[in-house]
PDB file of C-alpha atoms in Angstrom:
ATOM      1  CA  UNK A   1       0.000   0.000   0.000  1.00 54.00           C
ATOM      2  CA  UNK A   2       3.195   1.983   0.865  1.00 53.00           C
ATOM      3  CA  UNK A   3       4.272   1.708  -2.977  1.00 53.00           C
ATOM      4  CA  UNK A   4       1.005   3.126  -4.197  1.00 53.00           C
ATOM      5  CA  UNK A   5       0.847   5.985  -2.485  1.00 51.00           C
ATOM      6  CA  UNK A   6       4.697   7.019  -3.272  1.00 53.00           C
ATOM      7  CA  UNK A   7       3.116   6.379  -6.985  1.00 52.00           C
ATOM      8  CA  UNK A   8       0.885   8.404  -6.570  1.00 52.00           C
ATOM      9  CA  UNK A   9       2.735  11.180  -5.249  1.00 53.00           C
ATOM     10  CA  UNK A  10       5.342  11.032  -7.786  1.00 51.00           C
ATOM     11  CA  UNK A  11       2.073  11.603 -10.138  1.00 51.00           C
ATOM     12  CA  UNK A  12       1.070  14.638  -8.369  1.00 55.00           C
ATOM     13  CA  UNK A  13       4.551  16.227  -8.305  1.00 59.00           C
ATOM     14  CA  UNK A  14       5.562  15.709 -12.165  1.00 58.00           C
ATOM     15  CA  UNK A  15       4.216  18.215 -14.579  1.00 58.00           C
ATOM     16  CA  UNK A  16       2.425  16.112 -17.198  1.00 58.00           C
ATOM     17  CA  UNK A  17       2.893  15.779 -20.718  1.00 53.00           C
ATOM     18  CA  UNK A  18       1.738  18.512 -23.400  1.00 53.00           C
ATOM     19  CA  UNK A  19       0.100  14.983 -25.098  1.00 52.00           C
ATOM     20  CA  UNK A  20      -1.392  14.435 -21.555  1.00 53.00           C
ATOM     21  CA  UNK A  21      -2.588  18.219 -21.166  1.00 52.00           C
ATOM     22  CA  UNK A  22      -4.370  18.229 -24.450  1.00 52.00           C
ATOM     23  CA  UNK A  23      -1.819  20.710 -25.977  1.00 50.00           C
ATOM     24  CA  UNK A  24      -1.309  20.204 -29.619  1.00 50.00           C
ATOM     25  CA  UNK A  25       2.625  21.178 -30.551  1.00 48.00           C
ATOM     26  CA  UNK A  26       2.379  23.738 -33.690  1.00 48.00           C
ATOM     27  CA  UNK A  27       5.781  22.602 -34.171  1.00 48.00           C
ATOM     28  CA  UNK A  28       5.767  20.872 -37.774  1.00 51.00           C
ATOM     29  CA  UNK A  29       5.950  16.956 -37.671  1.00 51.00           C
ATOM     30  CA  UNK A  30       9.122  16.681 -39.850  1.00 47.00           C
ATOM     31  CA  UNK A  31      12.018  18.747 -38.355  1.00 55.00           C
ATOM     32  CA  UNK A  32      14.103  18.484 -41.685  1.00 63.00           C
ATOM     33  CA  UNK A  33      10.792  20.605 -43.461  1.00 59.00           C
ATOM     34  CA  UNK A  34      10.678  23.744 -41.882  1.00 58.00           C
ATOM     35  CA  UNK A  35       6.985  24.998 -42.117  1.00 56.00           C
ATOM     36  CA  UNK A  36       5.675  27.339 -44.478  1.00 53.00           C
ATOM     37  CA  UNK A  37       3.785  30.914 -43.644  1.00 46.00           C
ATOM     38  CA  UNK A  38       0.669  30.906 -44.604  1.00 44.00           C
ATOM     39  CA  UNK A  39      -0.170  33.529 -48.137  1.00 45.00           C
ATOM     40  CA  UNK A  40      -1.665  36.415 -47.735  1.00 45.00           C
ATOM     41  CA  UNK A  41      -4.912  37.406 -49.342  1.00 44.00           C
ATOM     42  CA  UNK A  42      -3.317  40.154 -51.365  1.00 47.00           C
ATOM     43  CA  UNK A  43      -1.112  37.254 -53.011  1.00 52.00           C
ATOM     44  CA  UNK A  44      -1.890  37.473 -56.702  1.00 59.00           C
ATOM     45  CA  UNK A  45      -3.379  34.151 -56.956  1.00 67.00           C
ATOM     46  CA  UNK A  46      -6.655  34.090 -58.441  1.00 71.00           C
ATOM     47  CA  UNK A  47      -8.554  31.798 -56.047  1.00 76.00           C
ATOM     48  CA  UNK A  48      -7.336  33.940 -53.024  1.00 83.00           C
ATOM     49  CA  UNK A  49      -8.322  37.426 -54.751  1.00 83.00           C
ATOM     50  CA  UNK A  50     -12.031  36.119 -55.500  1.00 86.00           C
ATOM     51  CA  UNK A  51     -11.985  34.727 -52.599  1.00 87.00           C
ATOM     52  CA  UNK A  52     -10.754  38.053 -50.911  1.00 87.00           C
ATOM     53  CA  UNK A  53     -13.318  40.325 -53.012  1.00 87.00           C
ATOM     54  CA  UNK A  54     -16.286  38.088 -52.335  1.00 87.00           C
ATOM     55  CA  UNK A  55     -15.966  38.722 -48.806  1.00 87.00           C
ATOM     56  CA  UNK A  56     -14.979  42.614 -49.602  1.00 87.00           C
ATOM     57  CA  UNK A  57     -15.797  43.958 -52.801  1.00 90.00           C
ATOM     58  CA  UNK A  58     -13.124  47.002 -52.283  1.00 88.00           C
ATOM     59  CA  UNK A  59     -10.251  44.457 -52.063  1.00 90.00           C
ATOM     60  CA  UNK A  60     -10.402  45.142 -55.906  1.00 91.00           C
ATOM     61  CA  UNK A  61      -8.190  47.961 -55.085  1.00 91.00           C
ATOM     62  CA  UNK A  62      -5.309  45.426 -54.055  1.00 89.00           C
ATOM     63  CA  UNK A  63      -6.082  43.478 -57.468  1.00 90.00           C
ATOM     64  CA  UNK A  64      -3.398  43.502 -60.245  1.00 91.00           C
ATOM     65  CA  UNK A  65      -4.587  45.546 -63.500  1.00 91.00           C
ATOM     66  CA  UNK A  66      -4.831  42.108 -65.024  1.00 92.00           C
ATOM     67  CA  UNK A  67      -8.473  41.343 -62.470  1.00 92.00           C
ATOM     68  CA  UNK A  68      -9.344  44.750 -62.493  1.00 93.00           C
ATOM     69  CA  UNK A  69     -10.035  44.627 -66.355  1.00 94.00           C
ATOM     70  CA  UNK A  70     -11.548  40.752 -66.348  1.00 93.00           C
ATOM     71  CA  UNK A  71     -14.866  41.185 -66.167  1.00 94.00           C
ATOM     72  CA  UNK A  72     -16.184  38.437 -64.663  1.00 93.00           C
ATOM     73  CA  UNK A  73     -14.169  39.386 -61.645  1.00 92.00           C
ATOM     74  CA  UNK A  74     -14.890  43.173 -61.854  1.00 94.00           C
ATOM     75  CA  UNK A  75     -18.742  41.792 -61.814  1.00 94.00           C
ATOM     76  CA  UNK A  76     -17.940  39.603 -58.860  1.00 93.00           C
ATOM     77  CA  UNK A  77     -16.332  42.640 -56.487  1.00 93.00           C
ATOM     78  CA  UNK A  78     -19.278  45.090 -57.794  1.00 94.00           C
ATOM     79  CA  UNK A  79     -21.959  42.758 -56.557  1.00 94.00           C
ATOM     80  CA  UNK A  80     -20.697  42.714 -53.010  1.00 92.00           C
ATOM     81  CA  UNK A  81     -19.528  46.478 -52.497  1.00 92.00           C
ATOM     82  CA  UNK A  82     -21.275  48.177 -55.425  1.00 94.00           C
ATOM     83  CA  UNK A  83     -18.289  51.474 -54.840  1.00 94.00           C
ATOM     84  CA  UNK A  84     -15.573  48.983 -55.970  1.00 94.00           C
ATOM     85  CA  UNK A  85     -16.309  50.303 -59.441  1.00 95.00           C
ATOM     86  CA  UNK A  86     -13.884  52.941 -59.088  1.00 95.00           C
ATOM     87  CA  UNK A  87     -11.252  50.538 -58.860  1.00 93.00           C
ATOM     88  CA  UNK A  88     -12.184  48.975 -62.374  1.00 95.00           C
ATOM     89  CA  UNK A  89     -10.637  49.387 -65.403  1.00 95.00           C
ATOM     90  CA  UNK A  90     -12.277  52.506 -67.471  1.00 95.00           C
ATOM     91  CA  UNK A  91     -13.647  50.319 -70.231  1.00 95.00           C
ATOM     92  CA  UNK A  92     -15.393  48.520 -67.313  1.00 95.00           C
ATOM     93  CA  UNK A  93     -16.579  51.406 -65.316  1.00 94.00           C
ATOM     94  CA  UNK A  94     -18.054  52.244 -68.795  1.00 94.00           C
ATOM     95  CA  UNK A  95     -19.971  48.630 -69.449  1.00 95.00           C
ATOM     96  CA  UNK A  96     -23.868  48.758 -69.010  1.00 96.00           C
ATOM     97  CA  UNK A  97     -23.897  45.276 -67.217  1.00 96.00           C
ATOM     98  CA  UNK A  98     -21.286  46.380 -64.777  1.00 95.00           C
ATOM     99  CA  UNK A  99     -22.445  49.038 -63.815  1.00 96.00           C
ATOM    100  CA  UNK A 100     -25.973  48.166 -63.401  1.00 96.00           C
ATOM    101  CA  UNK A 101     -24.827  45.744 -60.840  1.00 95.00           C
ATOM    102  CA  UNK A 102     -23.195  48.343 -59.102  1.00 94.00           C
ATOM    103  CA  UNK A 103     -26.092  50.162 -58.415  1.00 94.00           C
ATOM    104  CA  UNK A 104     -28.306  47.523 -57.105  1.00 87.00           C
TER     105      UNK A 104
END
């Protein structure tokens, strides 16, 4: 009975593990791969800049000239923030269908 309760005081007295504390390590899982930083919306890849003017319209402003003259994408930013027009291309700012959108 001695030997259990040393055991158990041992228990109390050690710090336990992260594992055992429910702490996950945001260390990556292969030392020799360090990990990478995450990109950042204004990164010129076209997923993350629809993504980024879905959610805000006026992230158009950020957008290389090559989205702010593709329609489709103009049409996309317009429909959420209809002000984003001024960050269009001038033959955009100038189509009906654009613009219309803006203004709704």
């Amino acid at each position: 009975m001695a030997s259990a309760s040393t055991n158990a005081q041992e228990d109390a007295s050690s710090p336990p593990s992260p594992a055992a504390a429910g702490v996950i390590s945001s260390t990556p899982s292969s030392p020799s791969r360090p990990a990478r930083p995450p990109r950042s919306v204004g990164s010129s890849h076209p997923i993350n800049l629809l993504e980024a003017v879905k959610c805000n319209g006026y992230a158009l402003q950020h957008a290389p000239d090559e989205f702010r003259s593709d329609r489709d994408f103009v049409l996309v930013a317009v429909g959420r923030h209809g002000r984003a027009l001024e960050f269009a291309k001038p033959e955009l700012r100038g189509d009906r269908e654009v613009v219309l959108v803006a203004v709704r």
